[in-house]
Every structure is written in structure tokens, then in C-alpha cells.
Coordinates of C-alpha atoms and ligand atoms in Angstrom, one line a residue:
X61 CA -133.3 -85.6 -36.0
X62 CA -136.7 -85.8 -36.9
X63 CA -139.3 -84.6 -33.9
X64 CA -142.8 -86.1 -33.6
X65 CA -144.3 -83.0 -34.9
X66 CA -142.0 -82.3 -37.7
X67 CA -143.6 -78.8 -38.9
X68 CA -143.1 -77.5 -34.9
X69 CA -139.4 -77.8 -36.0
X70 CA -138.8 -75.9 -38.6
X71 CA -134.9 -76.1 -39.9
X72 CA -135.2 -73.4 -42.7
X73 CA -135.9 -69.7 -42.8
X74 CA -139.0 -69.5 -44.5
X75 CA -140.2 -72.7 -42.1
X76 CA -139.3 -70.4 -39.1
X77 CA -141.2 -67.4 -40.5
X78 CA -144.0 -69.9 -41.1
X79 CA -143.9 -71.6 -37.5
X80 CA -143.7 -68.1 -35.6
X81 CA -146.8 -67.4 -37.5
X82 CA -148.7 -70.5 -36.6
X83 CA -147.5 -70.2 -32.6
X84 CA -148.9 -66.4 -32.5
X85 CA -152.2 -67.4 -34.3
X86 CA -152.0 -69.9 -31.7
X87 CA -151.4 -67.7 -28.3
X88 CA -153.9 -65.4 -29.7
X89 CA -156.7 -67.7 -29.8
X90 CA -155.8 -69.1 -27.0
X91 CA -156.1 -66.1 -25.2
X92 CA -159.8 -65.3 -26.9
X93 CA -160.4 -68.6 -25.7
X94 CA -159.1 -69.0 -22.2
X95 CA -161.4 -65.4 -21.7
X96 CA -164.0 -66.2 -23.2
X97 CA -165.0 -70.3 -21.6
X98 CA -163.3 -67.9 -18.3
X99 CA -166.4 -65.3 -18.5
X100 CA -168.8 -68.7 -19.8
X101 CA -168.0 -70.4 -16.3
X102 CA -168.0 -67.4 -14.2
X103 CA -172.1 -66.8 -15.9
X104 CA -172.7 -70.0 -15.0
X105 CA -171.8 -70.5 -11.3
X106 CA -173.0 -67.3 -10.3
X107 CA -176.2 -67.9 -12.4
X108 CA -176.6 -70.9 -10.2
X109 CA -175.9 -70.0 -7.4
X110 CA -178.1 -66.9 -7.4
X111 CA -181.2 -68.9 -8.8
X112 CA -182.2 -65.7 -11.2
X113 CA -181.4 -64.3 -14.7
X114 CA -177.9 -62.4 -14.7
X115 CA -178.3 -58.9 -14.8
X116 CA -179.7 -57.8 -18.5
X117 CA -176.8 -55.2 -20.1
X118 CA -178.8 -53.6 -23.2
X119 CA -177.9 -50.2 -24.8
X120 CA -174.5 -49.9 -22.9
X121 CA -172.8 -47.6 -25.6
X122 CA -169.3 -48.0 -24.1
X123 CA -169.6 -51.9 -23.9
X124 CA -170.7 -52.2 -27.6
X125 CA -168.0 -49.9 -28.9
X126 CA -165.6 -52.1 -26.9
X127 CA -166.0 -55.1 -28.3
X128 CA -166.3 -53.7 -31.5
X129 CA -162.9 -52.0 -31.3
X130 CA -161.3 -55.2 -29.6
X131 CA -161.7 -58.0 -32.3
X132 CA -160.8 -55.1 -35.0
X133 CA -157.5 -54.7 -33.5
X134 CA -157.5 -58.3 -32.8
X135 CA -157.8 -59.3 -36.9
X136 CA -156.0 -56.3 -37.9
X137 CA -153.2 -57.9 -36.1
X138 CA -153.6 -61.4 -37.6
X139 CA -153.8 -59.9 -41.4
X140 CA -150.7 -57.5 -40.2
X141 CA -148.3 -60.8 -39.4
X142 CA -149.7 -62.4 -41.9
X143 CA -148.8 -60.5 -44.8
X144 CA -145.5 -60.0 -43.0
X145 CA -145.0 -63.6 -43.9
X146 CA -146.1 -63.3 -47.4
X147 CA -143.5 -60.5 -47.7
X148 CA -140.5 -62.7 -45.9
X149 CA -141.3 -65.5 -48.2
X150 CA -141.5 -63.6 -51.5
X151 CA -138.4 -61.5 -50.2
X152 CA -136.2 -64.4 -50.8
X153 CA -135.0 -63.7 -54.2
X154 CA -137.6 -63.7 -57.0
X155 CA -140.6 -65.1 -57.7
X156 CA -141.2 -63.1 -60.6
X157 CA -143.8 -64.4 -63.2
X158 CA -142.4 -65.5 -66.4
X159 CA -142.4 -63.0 -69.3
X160 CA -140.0 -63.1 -72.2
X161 CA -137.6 -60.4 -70.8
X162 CA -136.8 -62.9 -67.6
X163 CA -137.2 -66.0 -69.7
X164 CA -133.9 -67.0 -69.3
X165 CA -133.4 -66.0 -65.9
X166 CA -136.5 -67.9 -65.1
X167 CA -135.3 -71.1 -66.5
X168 CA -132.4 -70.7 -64.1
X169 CA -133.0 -73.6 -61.7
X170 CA -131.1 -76.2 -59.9
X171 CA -133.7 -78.4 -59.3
X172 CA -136.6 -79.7 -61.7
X173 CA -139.0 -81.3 -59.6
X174 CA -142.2 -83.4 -61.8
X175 CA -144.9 -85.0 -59.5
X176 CA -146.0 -88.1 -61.1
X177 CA -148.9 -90.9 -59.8
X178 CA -147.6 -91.4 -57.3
X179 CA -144.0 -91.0 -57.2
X180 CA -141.3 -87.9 -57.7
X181 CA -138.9 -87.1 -60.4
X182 CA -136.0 -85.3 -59.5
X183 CA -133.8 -83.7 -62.1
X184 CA -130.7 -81.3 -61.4
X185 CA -130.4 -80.4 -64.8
X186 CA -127.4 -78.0 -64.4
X187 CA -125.4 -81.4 -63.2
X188 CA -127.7 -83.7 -65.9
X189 CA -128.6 -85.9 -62.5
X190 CA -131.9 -87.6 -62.5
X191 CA -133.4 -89.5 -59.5
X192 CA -136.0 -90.2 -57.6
X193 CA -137.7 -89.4 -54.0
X194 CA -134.5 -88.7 -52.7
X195 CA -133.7 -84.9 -52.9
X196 CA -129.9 -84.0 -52.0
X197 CA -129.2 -80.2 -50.9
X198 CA -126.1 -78.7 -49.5
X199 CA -127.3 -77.7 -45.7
X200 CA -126.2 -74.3 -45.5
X201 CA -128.7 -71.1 -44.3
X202 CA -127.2 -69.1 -47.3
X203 CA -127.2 -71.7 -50.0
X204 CA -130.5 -71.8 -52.0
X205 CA -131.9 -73.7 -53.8
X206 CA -134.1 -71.9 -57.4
X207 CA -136.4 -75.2 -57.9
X208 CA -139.1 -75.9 -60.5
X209 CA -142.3 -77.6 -59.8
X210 CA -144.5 -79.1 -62.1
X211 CA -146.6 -82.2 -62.7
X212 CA -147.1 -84.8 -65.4
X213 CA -150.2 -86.0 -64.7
X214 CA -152.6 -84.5 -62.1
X215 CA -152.4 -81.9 -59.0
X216 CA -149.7 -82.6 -56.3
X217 CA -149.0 -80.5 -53.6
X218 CA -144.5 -80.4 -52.3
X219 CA -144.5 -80.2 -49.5
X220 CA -141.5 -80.5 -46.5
X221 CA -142.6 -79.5 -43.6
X222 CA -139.3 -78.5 -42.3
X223 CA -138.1 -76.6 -44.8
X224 CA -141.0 -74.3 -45.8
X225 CA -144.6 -73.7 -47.5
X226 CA -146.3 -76.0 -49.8
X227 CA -146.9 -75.7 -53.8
X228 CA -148.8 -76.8 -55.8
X229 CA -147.3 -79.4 -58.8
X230 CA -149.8 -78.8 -61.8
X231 CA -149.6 -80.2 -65.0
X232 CA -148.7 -77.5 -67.9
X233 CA -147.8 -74.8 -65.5
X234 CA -144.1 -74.0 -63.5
X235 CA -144.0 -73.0 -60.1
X236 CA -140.8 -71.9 -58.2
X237 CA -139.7 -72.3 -54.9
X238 CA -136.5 -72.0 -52.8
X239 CA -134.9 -74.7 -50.8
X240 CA -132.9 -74.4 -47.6
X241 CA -131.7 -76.4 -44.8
X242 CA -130.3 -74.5 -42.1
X243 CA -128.6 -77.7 -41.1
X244 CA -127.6 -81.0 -41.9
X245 CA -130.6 -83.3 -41.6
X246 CA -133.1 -85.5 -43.6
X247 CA -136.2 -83.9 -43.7
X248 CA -139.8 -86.0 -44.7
X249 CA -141.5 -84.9 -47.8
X250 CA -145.1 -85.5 -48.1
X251 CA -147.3 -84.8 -51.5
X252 CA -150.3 -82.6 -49.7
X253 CA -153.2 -82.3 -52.8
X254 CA -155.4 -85.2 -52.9
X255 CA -153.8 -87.0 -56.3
X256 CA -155.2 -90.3 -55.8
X257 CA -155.1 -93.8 -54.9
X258 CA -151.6 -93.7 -53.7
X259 CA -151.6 -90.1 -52.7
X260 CA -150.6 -91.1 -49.3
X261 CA -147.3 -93.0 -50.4
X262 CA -145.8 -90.2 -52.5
X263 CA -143.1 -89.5 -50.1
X264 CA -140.1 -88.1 -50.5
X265 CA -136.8 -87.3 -48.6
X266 CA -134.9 -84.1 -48.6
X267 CA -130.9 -84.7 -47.5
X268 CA -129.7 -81.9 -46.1
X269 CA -125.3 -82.4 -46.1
X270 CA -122.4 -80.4 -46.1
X271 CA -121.1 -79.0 -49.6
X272 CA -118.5 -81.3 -49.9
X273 CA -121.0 -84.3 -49.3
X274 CA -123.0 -82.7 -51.2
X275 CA -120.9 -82.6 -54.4
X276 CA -119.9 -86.4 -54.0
X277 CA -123.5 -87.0 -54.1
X278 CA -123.8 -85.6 -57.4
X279 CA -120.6 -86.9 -58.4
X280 CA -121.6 -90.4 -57.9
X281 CA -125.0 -89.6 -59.4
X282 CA -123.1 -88.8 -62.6
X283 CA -120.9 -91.6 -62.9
X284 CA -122.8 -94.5 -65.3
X285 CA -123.4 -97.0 -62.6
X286 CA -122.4 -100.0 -65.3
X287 CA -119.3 -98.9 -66.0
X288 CA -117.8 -98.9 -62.5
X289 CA -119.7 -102.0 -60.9
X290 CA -118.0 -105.4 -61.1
X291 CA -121.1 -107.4 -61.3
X292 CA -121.9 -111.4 -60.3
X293 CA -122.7 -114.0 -62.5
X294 CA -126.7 -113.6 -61.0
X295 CA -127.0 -109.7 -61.6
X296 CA -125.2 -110.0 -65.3
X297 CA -128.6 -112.5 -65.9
X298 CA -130.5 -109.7 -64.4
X299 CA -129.1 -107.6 -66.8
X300 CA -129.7 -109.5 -69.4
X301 CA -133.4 -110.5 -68.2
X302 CA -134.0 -106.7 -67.4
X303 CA -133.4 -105.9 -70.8
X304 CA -135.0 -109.1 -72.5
X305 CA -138.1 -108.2 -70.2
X306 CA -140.4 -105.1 -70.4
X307 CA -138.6 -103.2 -67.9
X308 CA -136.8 -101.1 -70.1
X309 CA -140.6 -99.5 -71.3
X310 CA -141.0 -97.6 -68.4
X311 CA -137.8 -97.4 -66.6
X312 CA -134.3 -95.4 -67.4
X313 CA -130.7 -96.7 -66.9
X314 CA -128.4 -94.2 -68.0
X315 CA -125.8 -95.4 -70.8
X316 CA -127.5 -98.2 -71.6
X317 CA -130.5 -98.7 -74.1
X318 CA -133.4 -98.5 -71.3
X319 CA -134.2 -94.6 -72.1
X320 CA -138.1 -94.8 -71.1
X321 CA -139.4 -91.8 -68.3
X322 CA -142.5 -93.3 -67.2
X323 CA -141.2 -95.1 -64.4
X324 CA -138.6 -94.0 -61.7
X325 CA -135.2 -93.2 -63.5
X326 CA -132.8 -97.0 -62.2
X327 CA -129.3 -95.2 -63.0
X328 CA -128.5 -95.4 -59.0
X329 CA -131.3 -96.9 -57.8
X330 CA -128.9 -98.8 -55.3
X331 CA -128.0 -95.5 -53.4
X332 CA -131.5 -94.6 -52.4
X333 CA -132.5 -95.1 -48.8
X334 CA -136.3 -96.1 -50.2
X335 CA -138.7 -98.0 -52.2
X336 CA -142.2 -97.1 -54.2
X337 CA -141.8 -93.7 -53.0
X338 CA -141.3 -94.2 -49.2
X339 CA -143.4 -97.4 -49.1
X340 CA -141.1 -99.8 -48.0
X341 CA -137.6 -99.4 -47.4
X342 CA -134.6 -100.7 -49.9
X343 CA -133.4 -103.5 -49.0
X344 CA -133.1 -107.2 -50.2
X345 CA -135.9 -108.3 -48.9
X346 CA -138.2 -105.5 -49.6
X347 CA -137.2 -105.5 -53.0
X348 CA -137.6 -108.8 -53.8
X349 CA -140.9 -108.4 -51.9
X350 CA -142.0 -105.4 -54.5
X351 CA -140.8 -107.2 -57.6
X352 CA -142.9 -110.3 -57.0
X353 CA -146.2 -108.7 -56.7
X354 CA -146.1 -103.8 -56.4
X355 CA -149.5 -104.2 -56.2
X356 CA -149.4 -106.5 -53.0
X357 CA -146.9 -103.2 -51.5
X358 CA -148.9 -100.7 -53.2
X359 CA -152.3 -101.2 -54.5
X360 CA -153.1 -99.4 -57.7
X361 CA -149.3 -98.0 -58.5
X362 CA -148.9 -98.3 -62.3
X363 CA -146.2 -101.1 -62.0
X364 CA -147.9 -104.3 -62.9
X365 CA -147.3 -107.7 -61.1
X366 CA -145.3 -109.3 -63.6
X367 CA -145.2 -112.9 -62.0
X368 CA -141.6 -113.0 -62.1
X369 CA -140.2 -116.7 -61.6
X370 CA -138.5 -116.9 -58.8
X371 CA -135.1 -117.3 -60.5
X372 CA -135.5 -114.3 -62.4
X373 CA -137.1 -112.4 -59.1
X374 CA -133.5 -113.4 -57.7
X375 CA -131.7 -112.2 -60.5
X376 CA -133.2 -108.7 -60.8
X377 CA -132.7 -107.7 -57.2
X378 CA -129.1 -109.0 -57.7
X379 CA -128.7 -106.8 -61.0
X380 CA -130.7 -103.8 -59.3
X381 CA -128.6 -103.4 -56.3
X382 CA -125.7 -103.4 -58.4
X383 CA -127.0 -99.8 -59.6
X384 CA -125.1 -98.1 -57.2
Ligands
CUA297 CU1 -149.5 -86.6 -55.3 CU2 -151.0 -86.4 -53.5

């Protein structure tokens, strides 16, 4: 699914429009360049071989004019596909600055996306579905998605590589974007603006899936994972230790009394593919392994080691994966 150069694959429209840019940049200076080392080694072993200074070529009207006139057309070209791009990209519906006329319109999203150090909060407010590093679209090549970037602390940069440019997450300002998968796929997001410490584990996934998985994805997101989950003796003492504990200060659970947003919303923490924002996987192990000791996993993420007891370490992965 995923080739070794992720941004030569592009699986959206606007990534297309943005890799057939790149490859004719590419074959253009290749060209330049293939001509130009071409006439460097040609110079050189005549030069040799003749013993004497190449013929001297000063005041050669035609010559000058020529390659004036060639690297003019030459970045007249590059500006002429490149603004071709900027129009394909800004054709896709909108990206109209807000004014009080469109303020409603504006607001019209389906995706809220807030960069935090050093993690991603993902809200689909339409559905009232919050989450984390793990974005879920519909794959479809007419579906798009109206999304709203911002930050809550410093510069990020989304980023998917697949599925089209970058933009910048800054703190007190919106920025829009569109978000398409062609086809059915999970696509790596990477935050691309220096932001930190952590700046390299601010990962995200995009999960590109039919419609119909698609709305079963949401569906489960809305469900109130304590409700449906028949839970063991061990996660119930998580529950109650979760609770007891600090945890509820930073993190959400929804329908229950843990309401903080500093932390990654919990309410289905157990569906999510990944950990600490790509850092480690999720599974037992690995999150026992980030409960004893985040900063061992993560150095500088603004989860404390909280030198958990091993019985309670045991009990709050069993209560966690129960968040489903
Ligand atoms: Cu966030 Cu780099």
C-alpha cells in the first residue's frame, strides 16, 4: 500500500497535480543538466588532447542572444506549470478568505484538525467525534473533505504526502484544506514545521475506506465506549484508579467525568492502530511500556512519568483497552 517514497505515489488529485509538477521540474533540469556536464566533458577532452586553450568565442551576437532567449523560455515554462498548479489546487471548491458575508459558509467543515506539542486532535464536529492521530475519510475521488487547521500551541505544518500540499497549523489563525483519497488506503501523516522536541513523532494516519466503513467508523466513534463494554474485575480498578489518579486533568473520556482537552481525547482509545502519536504501536505491551515511564518512549512529551505501581500499571492498560 505504502511505497518507499510515499510523495512519488500520489493517491489524490491535488497530490497528482503536485507530483506531475515535481517529475517535469525534474526532466527539465535533468536535461540542463545532462547538456550542460555533456558540453563540460566534451571542453575538457578536447582541451586535453589538443594541449592549447579552446577557441576564445567573444562578441558572437547570435550566441549571446541564444542563450538569453533559451533559459527565458526555459523559466517562463517553470512559472507557467507552476501557477497551473496553484490554479488546480485553489480550483477545488473555495478557499475563500473569511469575511462576515461567508462566515457561515466558512465554518462549514467536516474536519477540525488542532496541532498540539506534539500530538493531533481530530474533531468531526458535524458527527461530535473527537480523536486522535487517526484520521478516517471515505476513499472516494469525488468525496471531499472541507477541513480546518489550526494550532493550540506553536507552528505545525499537515502534511500527507499522498494526499496533497502542506499547511501550515498556527495558533489564532484557520486554514482550510480539502481531503481526498482516490482509493482505499492508509496514508502517513507527518507534522513538516519544526515545533519542537518531539516534532519528529507527530505522526498521524489518514484511513482512507469505503462510505459504508466509513460511517461505521463514526458510528462506533459515537457510541460512549462505557456503556457498551463488559469490563473485568482488573479494568473496573483501572477505572476506578484512572479516575482516583490525575488522569482525568489532562485527558477526556466521553460520558464520564474526565472532561480535560489537554491530552489526547481516551473515548476510543482502544480502536486506534497507534501510541504517542505514531511512536510506538498499541498494543499491550507498548502500552504498558508508555504508562510506566512516556518519557523513556518519548523524551520531553508533556505526559509525566507517574511511577505507577505495577499493579495499577496492570490495571490501567486493562481499563484503557477496554475503551473500544
Ligand atoms: Cu508539530 Cu512539527
Amino acid at each position: 500500500m505504502n511505497s518507499v517514497i510515499p510523495v512519488l505515489d500520489p493517491a489524490s488529485p491535488q497530490a497528482e497535480a503536485i507530483n506531475n509538477l515535481f517529475l517535469q521540474v525534474l526532466l527539465i533540469s535533468a536535461v540542463i543538466f545532462a547538456i550542460v556536464t555533456g558540453l563540460i566533458l566534451i571542453a575538457i577532452s578536447k582541451g586535453r588532447r589538443r594541449q592549447t586553450l579552446p577557441d576564445q568565442n567573444f562578441g558572437s551576437e547570435k550566441a549571446e542572444i541564444a542563450w538569453v532567449i533559451g533559459p527565458v523560455i526555459i523559466v517562463l515554462w517553470l512559472v507557467a506549470i507552476s501557477a497551473n498548479l496553484v490554479i488546480t489546487l485553489n480550483a477545488i471548491p473555495d478557499v475563500k478568505p473569511q469575511s462576515a458575508d461567508n462566515a457561515e459558509e466558512v465554518q462549514d467543515v467536516e474536519l477540525i484538525i488542532t496541532g498540539h506539542q506534539w500530538w493531533w486532535e481530530v474533531e468531526y464536529p458535524k458527527a461530535g467525534v473527537i480523536s486522535a492521530n487517526e484520521i478516517h475519510i471515505p476513499a472516494d475521488p469525488k468525496r471531499k473533505f472541507r477541513i480546518r487547521i489550526n494550532s493550540d500551541d506553536v507552528i505545525h505544518s499537515f502534511w500527507v504526502p499522498q494526499l496533497g500540499p502542506k499547511i501550515d497549523a498556527i495558533p489564532g489563525r484557520d486554514n482550510y484544506l480539502w481531503l481526498q483519497a482516490s482509493k482505499p488506503g492508509t496514508y502517513q501523516g507527518r507534522c513538516s514545521e519544526y515545533c519542537g522536541a518531539q516534532h519528529a513523532w507527530m505522526n498521524f494516519l489518514v484511513i482512507g475506506e469505503t462510505e459504508e466503513e466509513y460511517q461505521k467508523w463514526i458510528a462506533g466513534q459515537q457510541k460512549k465506549p462505557e456503556a457498551t463494554t463488559l469490563i473485568s474485575p482488573l479494568a473496573t480498578a483501572g477505572r476506578e484508579y484512572f479516575f482516583k489518579a490525575t488522569c482525568p486533568r489532562c485527558h477526556k473520556i466521553a460520558g464520564t467525568s474526565a472532561q480535560a482537552m489537554i491530552g489526547p481525547d481516551l473515548t476510543h482509545f482502544a480502536t486506534r492502530s497507534e501510541i504517542g502519536s505514531g511512536v510506538l504501536t498499541n498494543s499491550t505491551e507498548n502500552l504498558t511500556l508508555w504508562l510506566k515511564n512516556p518519557q523513556a518512549v518519548k523524551p520531553g512529551c508533556k505526559m509525566p512519568n507517574f511511577k505507577l505501581s505495577e499493579q495499577n500499571l496492570k490495571q490501567l492498560v486493562a481499563y484503557l483497552e477496554t475503551l473500544k
